[in-house]
Coordinates of C-alpha atoms in Angstrom, one line a residue:
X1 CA 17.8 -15.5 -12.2
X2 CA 14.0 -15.1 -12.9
X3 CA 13.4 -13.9 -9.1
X4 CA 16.3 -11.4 -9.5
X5 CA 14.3 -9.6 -12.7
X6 CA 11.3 -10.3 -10.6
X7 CA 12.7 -8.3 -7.8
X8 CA 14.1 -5.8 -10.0
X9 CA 10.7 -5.3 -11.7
X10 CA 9.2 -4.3 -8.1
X11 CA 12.1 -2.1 -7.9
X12 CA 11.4 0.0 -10.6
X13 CA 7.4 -0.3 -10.4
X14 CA 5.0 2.3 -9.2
X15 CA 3.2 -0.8 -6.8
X16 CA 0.1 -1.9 -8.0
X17 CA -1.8 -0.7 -4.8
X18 CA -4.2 2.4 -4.9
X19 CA -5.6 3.2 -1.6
X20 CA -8.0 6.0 -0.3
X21 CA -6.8 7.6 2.9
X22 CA -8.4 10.7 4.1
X23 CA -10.2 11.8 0.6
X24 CA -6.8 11.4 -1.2
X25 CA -5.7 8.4 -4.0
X26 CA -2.6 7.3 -2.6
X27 CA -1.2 4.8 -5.7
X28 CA 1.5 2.4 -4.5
X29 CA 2.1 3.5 -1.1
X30 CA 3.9 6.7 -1.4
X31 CA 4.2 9.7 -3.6
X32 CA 7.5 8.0 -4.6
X33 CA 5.3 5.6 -6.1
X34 CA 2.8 8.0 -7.6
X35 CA 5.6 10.0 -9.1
X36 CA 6.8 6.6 -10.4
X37 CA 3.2 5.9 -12.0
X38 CA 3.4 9.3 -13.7
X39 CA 6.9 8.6 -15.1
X40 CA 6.0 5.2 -17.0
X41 CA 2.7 6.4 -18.4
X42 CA 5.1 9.7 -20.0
X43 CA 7.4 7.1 -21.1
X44 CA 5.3 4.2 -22.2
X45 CA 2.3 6.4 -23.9
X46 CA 4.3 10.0 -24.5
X47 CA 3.4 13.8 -23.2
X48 CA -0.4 13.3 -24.7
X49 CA -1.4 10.9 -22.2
X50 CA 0.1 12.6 -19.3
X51 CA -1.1 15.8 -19.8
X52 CA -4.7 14.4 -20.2
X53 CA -4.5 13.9 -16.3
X54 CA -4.7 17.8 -15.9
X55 CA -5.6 21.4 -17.4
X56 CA -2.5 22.3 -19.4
X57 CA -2.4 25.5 -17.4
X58 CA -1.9 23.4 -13.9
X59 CA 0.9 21.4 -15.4
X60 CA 2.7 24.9 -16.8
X61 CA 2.5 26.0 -14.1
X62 CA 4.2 23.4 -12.1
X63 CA 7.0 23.2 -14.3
X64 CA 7.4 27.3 -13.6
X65 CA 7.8 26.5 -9.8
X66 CA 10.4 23.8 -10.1
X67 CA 12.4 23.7 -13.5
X68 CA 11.6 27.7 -14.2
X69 CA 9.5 26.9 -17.2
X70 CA 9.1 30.8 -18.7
X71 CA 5.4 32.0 -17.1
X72 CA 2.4 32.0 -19.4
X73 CA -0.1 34.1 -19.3
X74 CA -1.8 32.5 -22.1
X75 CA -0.8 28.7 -23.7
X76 CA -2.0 30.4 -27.2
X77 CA 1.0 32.9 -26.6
X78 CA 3.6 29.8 -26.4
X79 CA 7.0 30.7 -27.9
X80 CA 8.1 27.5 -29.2
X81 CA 12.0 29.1 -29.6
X82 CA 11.4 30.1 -25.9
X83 CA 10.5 27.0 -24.6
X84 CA 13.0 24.5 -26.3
X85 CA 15.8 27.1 -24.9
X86 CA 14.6 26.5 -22.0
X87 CA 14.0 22.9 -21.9
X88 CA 17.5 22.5 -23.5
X89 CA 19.0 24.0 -20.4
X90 CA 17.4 21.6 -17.8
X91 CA 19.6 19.3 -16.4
X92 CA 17.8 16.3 -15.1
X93 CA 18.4 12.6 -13.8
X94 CA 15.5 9.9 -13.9
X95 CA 15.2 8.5 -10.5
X96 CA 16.9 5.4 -10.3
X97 CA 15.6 3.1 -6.9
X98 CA 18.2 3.5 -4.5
X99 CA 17.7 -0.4 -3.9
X100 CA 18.4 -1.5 -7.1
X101 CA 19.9 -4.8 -7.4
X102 CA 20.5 -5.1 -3.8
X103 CA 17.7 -6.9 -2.2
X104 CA 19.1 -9.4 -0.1
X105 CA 16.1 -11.5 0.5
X106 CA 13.5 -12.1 -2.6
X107 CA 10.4 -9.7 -1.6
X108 CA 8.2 -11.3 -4.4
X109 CA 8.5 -14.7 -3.4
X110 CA 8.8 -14.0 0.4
X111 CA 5.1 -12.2 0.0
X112 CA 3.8 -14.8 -2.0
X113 CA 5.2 -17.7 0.1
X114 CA 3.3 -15.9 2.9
X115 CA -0.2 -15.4 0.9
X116 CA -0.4 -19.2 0.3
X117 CA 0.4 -20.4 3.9
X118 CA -1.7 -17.9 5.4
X119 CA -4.5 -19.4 2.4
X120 CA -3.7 -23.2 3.6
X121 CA -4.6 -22.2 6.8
X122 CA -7.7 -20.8 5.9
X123 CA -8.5 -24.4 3.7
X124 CA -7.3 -26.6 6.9
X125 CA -10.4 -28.9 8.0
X126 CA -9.7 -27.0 11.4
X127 CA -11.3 -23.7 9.9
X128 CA -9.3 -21.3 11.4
X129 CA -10.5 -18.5 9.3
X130 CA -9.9 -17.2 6.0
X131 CA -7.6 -15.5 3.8
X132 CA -7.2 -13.0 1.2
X133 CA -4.1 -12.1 -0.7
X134 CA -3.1 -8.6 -2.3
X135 CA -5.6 -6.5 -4.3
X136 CA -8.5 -7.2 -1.9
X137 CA -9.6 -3.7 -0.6
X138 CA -9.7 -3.6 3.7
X139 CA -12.5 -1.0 4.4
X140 CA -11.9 0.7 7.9
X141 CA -14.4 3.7 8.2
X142 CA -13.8 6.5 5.3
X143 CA -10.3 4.5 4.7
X144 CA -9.9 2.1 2.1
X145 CA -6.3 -0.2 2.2
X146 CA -4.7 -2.8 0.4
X147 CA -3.0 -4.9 2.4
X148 CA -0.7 -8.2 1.4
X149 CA -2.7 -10.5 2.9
X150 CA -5.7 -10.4 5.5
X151 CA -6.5 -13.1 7.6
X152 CA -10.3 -12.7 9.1
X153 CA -12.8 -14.9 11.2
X154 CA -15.5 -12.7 10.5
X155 CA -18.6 -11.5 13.0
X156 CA -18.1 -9.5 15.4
X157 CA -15.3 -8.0 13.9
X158 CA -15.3 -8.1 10.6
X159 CA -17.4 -8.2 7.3
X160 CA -16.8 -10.0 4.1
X161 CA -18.2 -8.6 0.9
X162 CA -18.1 -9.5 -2.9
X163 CA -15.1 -6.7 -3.4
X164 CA -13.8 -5.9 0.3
X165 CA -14.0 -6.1 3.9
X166 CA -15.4 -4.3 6.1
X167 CA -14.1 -4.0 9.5
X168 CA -10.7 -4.9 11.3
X169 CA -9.5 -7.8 10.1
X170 CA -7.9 -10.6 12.6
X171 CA -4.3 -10.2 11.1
X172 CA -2.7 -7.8 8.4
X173 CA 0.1 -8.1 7.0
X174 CA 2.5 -5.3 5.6
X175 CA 5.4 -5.7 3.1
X176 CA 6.8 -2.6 3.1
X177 CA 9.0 -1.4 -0.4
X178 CA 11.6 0.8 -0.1
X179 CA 10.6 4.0 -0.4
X180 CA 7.7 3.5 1.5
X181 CA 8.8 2.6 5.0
X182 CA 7.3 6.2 6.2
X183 CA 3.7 5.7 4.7
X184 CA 3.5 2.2 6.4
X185 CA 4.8 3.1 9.8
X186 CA 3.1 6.7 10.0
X187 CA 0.2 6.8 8.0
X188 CA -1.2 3.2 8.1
X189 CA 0.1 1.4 11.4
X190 CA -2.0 4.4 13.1
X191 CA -5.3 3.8 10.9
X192 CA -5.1 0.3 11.8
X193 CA -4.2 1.1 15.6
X194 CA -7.5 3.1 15.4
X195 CA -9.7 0.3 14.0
X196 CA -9.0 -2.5 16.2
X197 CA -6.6 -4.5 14.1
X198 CA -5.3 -7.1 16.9
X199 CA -2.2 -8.1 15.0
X200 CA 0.1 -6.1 12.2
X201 CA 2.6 -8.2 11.1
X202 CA 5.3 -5.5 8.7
X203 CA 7.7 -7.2 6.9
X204 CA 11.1 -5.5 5.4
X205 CA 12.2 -8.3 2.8
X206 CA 15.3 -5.8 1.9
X207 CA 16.3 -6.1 5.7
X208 CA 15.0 -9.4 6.7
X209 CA 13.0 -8.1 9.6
X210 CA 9.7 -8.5 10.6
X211 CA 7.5 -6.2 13.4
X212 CA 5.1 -8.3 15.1
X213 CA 2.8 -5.6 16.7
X214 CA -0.5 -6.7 19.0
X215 CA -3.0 -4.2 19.6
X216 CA -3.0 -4.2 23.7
X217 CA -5.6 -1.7 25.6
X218 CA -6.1 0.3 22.4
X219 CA -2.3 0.5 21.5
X220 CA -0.3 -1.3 19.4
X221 CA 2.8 -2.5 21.5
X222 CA 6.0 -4.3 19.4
X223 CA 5.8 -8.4 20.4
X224 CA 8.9 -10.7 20.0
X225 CA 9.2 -13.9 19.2
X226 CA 10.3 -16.7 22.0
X227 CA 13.7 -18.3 21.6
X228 CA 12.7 -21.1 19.4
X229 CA 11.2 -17.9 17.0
X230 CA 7.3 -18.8 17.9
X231 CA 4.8 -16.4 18.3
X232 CA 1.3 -16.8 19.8
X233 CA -1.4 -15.2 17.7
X234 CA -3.6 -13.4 20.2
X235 CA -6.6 -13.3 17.5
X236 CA -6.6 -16.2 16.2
X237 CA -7.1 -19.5 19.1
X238 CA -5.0 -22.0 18.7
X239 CA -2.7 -20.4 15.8
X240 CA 1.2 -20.0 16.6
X241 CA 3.4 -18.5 14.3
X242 CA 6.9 -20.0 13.6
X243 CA 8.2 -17.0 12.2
X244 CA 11.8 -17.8 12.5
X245 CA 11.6 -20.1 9.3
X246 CA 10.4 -17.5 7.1
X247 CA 14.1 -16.1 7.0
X248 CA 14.9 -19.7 6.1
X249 CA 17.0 -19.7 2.0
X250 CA 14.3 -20.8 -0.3
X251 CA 15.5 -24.4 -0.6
X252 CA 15.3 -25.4 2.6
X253 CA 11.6 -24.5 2.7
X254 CA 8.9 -27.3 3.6
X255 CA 5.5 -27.6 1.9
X256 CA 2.7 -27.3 2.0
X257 CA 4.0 -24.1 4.5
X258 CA 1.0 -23.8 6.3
X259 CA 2.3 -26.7 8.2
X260 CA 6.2 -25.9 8.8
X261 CA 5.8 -22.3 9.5
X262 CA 2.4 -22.3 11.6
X263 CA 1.3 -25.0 14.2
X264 CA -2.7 -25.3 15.1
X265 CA -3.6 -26.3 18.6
X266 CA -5.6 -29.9 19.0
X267 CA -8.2 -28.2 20.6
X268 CA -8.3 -25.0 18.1
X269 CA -12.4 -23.9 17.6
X270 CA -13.4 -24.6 13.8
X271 CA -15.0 -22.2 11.8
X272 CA -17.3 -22.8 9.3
X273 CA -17.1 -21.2 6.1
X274 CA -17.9 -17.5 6.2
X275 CA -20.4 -16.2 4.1
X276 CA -20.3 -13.0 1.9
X277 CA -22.9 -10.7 2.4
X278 CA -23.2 -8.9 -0.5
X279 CA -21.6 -6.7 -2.9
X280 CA -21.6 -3.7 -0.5
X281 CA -21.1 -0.3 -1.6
X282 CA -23.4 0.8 -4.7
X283 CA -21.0 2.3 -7.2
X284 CA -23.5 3.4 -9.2
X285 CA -24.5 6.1 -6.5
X286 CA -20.9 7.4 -5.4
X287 CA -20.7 10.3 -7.6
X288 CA -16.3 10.0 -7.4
X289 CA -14.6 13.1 -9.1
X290 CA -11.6 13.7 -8.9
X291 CA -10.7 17.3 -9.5
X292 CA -7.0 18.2 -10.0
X293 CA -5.4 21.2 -8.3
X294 CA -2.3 22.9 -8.1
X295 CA -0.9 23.1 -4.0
X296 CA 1.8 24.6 -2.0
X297 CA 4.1 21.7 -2.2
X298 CA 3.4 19.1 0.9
X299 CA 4.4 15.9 1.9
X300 CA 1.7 14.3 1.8
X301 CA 2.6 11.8 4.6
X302 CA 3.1 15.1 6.9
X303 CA -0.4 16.4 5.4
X304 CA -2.2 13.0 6.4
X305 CA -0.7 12.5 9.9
X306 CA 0.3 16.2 11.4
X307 CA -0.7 19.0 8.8
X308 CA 2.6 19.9 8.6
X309 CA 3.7 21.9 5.6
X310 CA 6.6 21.5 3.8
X311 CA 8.8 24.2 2.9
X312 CA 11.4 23.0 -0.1
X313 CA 9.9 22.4 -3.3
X314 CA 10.2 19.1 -4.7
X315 CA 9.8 17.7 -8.2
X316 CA 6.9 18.5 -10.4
X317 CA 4.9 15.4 -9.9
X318 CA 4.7 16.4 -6.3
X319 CA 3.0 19.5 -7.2
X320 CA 0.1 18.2 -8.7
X321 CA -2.4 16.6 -6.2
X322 CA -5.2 14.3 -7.2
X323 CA -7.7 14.8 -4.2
X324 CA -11.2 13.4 -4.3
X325 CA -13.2 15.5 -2.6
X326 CA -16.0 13.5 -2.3
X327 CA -14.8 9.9 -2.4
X328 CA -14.3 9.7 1.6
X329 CA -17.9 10.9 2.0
X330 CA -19.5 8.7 -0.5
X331 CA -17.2 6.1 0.6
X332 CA -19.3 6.0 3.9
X333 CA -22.8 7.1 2.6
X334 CA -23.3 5.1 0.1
X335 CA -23.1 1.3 2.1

């Protein structure tokens, strides 16, 4: 029962990531996400809070191009008869997660089952590497990710600082949400693709699949599994993934899982204990603003990957943008 309301609370959740891909705050994946943010700050702290995010004018003016909101010229000539006619005569459903209460397979305990083997491998007196779980920031170039869990054996390839890492990391691993199945596959896999990442484990809890891709000659090429459901790690020596068991009902699990659903090679090379090498970036010189703006509606995926504008509108929340100007810059000038 408690893993059902756990899985229902991710349902209905924005995601608790906020990434920085190309200049732009992505929060929780997807602007499905963002919008979802948006929703439970109206609902949890009222229309004051909200409308702090923008200039009143900007957020007018989004509701005139999707819900016909009567144009302003000036928010001191606001007809309040006006506008509760005209609010009155909107007719409009909440989103409801088209997932809801059908998750087949739990996606909070299947990521968190995953985080704490991946983590017992990285305590193993073998020393294989180590491992971080969710909200551990993934630095690749002016990109900043949040991945599920990172597995990294450090120099050459990557860095580990007091509040991310810096560099490809050995393995990442994806769960994806519904709703943001295009972000991952379109927006991320390529960022990783392009920074070396030798293995991308995505996992789809709701479908109880899981893409094994290896980064071969510069491109990532879709691996399966042999017929017992084992899996060579390419970046890790001596590291074989049993991934089969993972689909296994919670019950018949065996711990500690480091052991049942990864075998180490005898003769795997030990690492010792990798070293942080600072804090990293100085803060206190990245001058982040974030200055709101009102757009042509986009989807943002299409704006990341192809520049592609969009031609319906869409709901309010998509309208207004958050883009950091500077934050991609500063990201990489200020390490």
């Amino acid at each position: 029962m408690s893993a059902s309301l756990l899985d229902d609370y991710h349902a209905w959740s924005p995601g608790s990531k906020i990434e920085l891909v190309n200049g732009q705050l992505i929060v929780g994946d997807s602007l499905v996400h963002s919008r979802r943010l948006l929703s439970q700050i109206l609902r949890g702290w009222g229309v004051e809070a909200i409308a702090a995010l923008a200039p009143e004018h900007l957020w007018w003016e989004a509701l005139s191009h999707t819900f016909g909101a009567p144009m302003l010229t000036s928010l001191d000539g606001l007809d309040a008869p006006t506008v509760q006619q005209w609010a009155d005569g909107i007719d409009y459903q909440p989103e409801n997660p088209p997932h809801h209460g059908d998750w087949r397979f739990s996606y909070s305990q299947l990521r968190q089952a995953l985080r704490m083997a991946m983590f017992g491998l990285g305590m193993r007196y073998e020393k294989l590497g180590q491992s971080l779980g969710g909200g551990f920031v993934h630095r690749l170039g002016q990109h900043g990710f949040m991945p599920d869990v990172l597995f990294f054996r450090g120099d050459p390839h990557n860095r580990l600082y007091e509040y991310y890492l810096e560099g490809a990391a050995d393995v990442v691993v994806e769960f994806i949400q519904p709703g943001c199945e295009e972000y991952t596959h379109t927006v991320k896999k390529p960022i990783y693709e392009a920074a070396g990442v030798p293995e991308l484990w995505i996992v789809d809890a709701a479908q109880c699949q899981m893409e094994l891709w290896r980064l071969v000659d510069g491109t990532y090429q879709r691996q399966t599994t042999d017929a017992a459901g084992r899996y060579v790690v390419s970046s890790v020596p001596g590291l074989t993934f049993l991934a089969g068991k993972i689909w296994l009902a919670k019950d018949d699990w065996d711990y500690p899982l480091e052991e049942t659903w990864f075998e180490v090679a005898a003769d795997a090379p030990r690492l010792s204990r990798l070293p942080q090498m600072g804090e990293g970036v100085d803060w206190s010189k990245a001058l982040l603003k974030f200055p709101v703006a009102l757009e042509p509606v986009r989807s943002l995926l299409r704006t990341i990957s192809t520049g592609v504008q969009k031609q319906s509108l869409s709901s309010s929340m998509d309208d207004l943008t958050l883009v950091d100007e500077k934050a991609s810059r500063d990201w990489q000038e200020c390490s």
